[in-house]
PDB file of C-alpha atoms in Angstrom:
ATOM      1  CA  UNK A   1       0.000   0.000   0.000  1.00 92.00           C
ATOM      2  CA  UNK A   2       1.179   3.158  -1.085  1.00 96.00           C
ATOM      3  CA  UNK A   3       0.003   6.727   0.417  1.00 96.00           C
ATOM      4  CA  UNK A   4      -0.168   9.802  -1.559  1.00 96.00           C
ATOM      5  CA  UNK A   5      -0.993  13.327  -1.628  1.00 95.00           C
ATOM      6  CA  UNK A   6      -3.311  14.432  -4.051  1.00 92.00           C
ATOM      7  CA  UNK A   7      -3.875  18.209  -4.918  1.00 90.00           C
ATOM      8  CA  UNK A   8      -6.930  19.338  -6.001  1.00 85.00           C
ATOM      9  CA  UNK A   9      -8.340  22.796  -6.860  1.00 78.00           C
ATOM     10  CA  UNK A  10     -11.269  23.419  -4.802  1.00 72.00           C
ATOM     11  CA  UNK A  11     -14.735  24.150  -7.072  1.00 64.00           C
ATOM     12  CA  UNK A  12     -17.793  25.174  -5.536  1.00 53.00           C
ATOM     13  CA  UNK A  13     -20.273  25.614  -8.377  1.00 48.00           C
ATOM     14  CA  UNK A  14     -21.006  22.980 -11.152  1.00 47.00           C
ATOM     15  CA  UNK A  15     -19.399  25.252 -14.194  1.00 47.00           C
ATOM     16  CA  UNK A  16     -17.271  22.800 -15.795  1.00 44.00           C
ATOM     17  CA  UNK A  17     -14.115  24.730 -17.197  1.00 49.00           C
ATOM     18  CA  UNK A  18     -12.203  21.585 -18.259  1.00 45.00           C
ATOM     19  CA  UNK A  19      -9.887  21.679 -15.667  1.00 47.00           C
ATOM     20  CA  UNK A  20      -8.405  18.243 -15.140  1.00 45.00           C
ATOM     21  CA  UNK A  21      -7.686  19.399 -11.343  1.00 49.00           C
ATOM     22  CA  UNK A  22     -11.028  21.146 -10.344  1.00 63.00           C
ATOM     23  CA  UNK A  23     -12.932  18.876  -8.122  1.00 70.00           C
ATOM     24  CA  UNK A  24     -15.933  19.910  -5.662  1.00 78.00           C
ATOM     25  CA  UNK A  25     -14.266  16.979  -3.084  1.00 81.00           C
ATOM     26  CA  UNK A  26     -16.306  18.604  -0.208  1.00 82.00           C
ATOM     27  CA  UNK A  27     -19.898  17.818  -2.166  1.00 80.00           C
ATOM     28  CA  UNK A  28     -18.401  14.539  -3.257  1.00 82.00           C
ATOM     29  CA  UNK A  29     -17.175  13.594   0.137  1.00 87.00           C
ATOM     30  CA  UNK A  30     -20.299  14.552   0.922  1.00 86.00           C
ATOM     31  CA  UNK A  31     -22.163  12.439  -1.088  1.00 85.00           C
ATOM     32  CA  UNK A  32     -21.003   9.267   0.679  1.00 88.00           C
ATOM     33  CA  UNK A  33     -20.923   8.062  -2.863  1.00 87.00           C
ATOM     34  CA  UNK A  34     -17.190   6.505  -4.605  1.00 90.00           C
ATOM     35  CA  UNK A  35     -15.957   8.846  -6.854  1.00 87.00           C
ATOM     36  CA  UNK A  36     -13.776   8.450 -10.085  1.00 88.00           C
ATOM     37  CA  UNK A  37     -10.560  10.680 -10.006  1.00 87.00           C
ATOM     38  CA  UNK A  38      -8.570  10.972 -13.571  1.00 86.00           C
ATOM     39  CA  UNK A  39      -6.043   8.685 -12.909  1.00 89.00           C
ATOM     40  CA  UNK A  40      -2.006   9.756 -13.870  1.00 85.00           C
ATOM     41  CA  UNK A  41      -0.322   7.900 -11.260  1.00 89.00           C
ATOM     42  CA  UNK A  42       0.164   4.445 -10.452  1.00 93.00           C
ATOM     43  CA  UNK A  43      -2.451   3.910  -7.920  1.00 95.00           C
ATOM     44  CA  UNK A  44      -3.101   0.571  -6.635  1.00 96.00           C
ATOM     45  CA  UNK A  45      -6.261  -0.993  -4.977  1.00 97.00           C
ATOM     46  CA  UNK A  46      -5.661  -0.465  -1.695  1.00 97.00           C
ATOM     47  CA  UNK A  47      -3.842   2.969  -1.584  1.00 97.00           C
ATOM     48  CA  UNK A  48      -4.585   5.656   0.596  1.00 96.00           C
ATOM     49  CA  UNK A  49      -5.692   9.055  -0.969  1.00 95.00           C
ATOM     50  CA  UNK A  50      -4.869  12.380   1.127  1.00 94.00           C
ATOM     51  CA  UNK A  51      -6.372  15.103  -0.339  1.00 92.00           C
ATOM     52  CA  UNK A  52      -4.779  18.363  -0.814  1.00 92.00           C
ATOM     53  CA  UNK A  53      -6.957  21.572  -1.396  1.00 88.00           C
ATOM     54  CA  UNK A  54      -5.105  24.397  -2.787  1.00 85.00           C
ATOM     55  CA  UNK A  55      -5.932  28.064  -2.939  1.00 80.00           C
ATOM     56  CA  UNK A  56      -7.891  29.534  -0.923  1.00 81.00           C
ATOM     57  CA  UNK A  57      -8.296  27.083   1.867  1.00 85.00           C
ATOM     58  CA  UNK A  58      -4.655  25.331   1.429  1.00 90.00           C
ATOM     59  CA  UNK A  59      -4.754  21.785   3.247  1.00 91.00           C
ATOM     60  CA  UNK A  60      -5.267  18.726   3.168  1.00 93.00           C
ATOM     61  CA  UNK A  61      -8.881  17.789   4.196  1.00 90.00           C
ATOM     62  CA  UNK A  62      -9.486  14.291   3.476  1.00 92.00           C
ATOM     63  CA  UNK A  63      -8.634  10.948   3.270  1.00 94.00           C
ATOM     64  CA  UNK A  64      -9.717   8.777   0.544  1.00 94.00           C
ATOM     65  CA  UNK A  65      -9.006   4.529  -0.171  1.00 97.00           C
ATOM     66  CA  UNK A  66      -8.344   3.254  -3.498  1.00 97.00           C
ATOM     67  CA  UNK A  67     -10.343   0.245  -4.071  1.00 97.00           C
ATOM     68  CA  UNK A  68     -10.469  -0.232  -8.123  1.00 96.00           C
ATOM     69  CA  UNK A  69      -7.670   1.087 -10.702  1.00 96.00           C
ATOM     70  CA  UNK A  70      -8.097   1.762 -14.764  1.00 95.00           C
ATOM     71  CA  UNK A  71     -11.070   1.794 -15.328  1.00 92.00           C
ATOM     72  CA  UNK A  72     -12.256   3.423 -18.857  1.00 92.00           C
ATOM     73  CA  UNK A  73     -14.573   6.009 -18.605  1.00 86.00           C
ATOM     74  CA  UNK A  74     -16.815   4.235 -21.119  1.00 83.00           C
ATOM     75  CA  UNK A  75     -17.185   1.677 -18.252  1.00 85.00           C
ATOM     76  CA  UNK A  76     -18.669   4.796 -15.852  1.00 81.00           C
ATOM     77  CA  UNK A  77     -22.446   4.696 -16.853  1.00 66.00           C
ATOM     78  CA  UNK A  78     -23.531   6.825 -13.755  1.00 59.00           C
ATOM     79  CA  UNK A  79     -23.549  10.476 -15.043  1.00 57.00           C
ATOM     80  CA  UNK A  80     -23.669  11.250 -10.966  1.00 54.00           C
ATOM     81  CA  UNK A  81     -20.161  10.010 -11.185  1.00 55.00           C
ATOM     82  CA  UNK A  82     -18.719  12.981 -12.782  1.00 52.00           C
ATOM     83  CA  UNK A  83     -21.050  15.144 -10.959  1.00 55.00           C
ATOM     84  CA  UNK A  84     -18.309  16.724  -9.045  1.00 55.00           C
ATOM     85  CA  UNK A  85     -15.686  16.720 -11.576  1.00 59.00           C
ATOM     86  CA  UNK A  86     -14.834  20.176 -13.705  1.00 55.00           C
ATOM     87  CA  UNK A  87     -13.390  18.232 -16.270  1.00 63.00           C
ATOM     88  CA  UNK A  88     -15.541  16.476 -19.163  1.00 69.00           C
ATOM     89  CA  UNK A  89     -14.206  13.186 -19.584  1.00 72.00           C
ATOM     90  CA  UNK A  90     -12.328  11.849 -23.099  1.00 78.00           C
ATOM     91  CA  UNK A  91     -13.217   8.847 -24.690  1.00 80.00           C
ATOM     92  CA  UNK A  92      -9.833   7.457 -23.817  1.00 87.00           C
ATOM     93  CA  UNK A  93      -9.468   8.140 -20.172  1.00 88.00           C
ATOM     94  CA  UNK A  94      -9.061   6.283 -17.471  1.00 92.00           C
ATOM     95  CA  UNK A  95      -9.554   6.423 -13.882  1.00 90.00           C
ATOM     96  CA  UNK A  96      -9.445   5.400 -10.057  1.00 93.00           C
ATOM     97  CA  UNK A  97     -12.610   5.019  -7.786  1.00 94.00           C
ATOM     98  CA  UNK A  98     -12.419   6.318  -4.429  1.00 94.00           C
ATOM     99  CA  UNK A  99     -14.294   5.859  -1.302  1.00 95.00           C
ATOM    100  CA  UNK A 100     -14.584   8.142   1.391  1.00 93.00           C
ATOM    101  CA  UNK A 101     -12.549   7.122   4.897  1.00 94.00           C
ATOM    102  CA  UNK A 102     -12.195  10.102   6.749  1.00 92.00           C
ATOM    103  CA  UNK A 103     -12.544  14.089   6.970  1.00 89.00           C
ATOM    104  CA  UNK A 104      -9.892  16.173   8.893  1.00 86.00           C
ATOM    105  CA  UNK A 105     -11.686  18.562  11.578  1.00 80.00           C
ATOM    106  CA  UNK A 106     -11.692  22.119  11.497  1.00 79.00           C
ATOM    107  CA  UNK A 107      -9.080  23.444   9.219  1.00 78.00           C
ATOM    108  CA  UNK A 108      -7.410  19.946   8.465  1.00 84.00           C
ATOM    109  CA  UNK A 109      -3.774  20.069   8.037  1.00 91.00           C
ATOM    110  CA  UNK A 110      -2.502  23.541   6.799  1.00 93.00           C
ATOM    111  CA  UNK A 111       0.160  24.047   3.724  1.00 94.00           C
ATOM    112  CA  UNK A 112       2.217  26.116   6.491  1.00 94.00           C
ATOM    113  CA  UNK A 113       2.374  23.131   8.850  1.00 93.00           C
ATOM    114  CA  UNK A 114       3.187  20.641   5.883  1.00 95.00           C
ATOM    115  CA  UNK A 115       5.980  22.532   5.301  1.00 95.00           C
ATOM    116  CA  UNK A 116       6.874  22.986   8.594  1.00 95.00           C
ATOM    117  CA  UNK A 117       6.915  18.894   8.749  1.00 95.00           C
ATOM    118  CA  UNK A 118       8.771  17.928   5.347  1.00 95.00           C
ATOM    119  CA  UNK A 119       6.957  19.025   2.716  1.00 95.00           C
ATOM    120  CA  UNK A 120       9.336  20.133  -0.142  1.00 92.00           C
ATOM    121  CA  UNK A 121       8.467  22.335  -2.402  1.00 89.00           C
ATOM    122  CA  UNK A 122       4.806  22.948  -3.696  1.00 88.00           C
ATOM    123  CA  UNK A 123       1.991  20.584  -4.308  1.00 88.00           C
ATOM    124  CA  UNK A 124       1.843  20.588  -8.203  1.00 85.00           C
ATOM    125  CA  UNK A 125       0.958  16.877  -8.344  1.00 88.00           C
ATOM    126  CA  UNK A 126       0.581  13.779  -6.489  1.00 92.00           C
ATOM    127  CA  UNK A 127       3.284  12.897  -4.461  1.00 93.00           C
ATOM    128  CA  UNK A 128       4.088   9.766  -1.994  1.00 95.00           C
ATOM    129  CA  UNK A 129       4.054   9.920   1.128  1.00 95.00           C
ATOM    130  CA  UNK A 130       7.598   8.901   3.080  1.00 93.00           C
ATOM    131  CA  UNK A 131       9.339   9.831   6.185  1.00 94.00           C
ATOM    132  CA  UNK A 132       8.788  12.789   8.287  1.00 96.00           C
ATOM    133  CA  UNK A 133       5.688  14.498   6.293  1.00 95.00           C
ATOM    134  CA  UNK A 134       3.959  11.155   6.342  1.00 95.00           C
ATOM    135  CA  UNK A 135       4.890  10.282  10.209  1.00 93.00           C
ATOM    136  CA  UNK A 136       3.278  14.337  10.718  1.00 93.00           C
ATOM    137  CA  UNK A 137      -0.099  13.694   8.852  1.00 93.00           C
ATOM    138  CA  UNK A 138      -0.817  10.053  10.622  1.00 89.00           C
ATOM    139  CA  UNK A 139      -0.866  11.855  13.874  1.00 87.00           C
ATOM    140  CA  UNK A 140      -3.929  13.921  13.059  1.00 81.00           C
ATOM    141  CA  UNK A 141      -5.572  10.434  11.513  1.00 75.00           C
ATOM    142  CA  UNK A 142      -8.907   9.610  13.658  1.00 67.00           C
ATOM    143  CA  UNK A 143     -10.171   7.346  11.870  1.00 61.00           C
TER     144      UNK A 143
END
């Protein structure tokens, strides 16, 4: 099992701009429904899924759990499914389904204190989870 950090950019009306990163996670954490995330990286079933808001509320919020891999989107018949997503899918893409495990409280876990705990750099994409950062964001797990 592999954990990552996944940015997303947070979206809170349903105007899809094609924007491959634009996700309304709160309404889809919401939902208590799986969701379908574009998939880039080498998830596996079984990975867990921290998710990273940027700008404006920078940090992550919630946890996710990978439980199916590759899937085409011609194999998503549930319109609801992209509900959330400000991205129209492509015939050829592909993605991961998600289900909810946990929500951070309050604030979650800030960019500042991410940092502060071994984050390098900015959040431009997923990353894995190792070492220090990862050691930081278990503590705050409740779940």
């Amino acid at each position: 099992m592999t954990e990552w950090i996944l940015p997303c950019r947070p979206a809170s009306d349903n105007e899809r701009d094609n924007d491959v990163y634009r996700y309304d996670i709160d309404a889809a954490y919401e939902s208590g429904q799986p969701i379908y995330w574009l998939q880039h990286n080498r998830f596996e079933e079984g990975d867990m899924i921290y998710i990273y808001e940027s700008s404006p509320s920078q940090r992550i919020g919630y946890l996710f759990k990978v439980v199916s891999t590759y899937i085409p989107a011609a194999e998503i018949d549930d319109d609801d499914a992209y509900e959330n997503m400000h991205y129209e899918p492509q015939k050829d893409d592909v993605f991961a389904e998600f289900i909810r495990v946990g929500k951070y409280p309050g604030a979650g876990l800030s960019f500042n204190d991410l940092k502060k705990n071994g984050l390098k750099g900015n959040l431009q994409g997923a990353i894995k989870l190792t070492g220090e950062l990862r050691e930081y964001i278990k503590r705050f797990c409740f779940w």
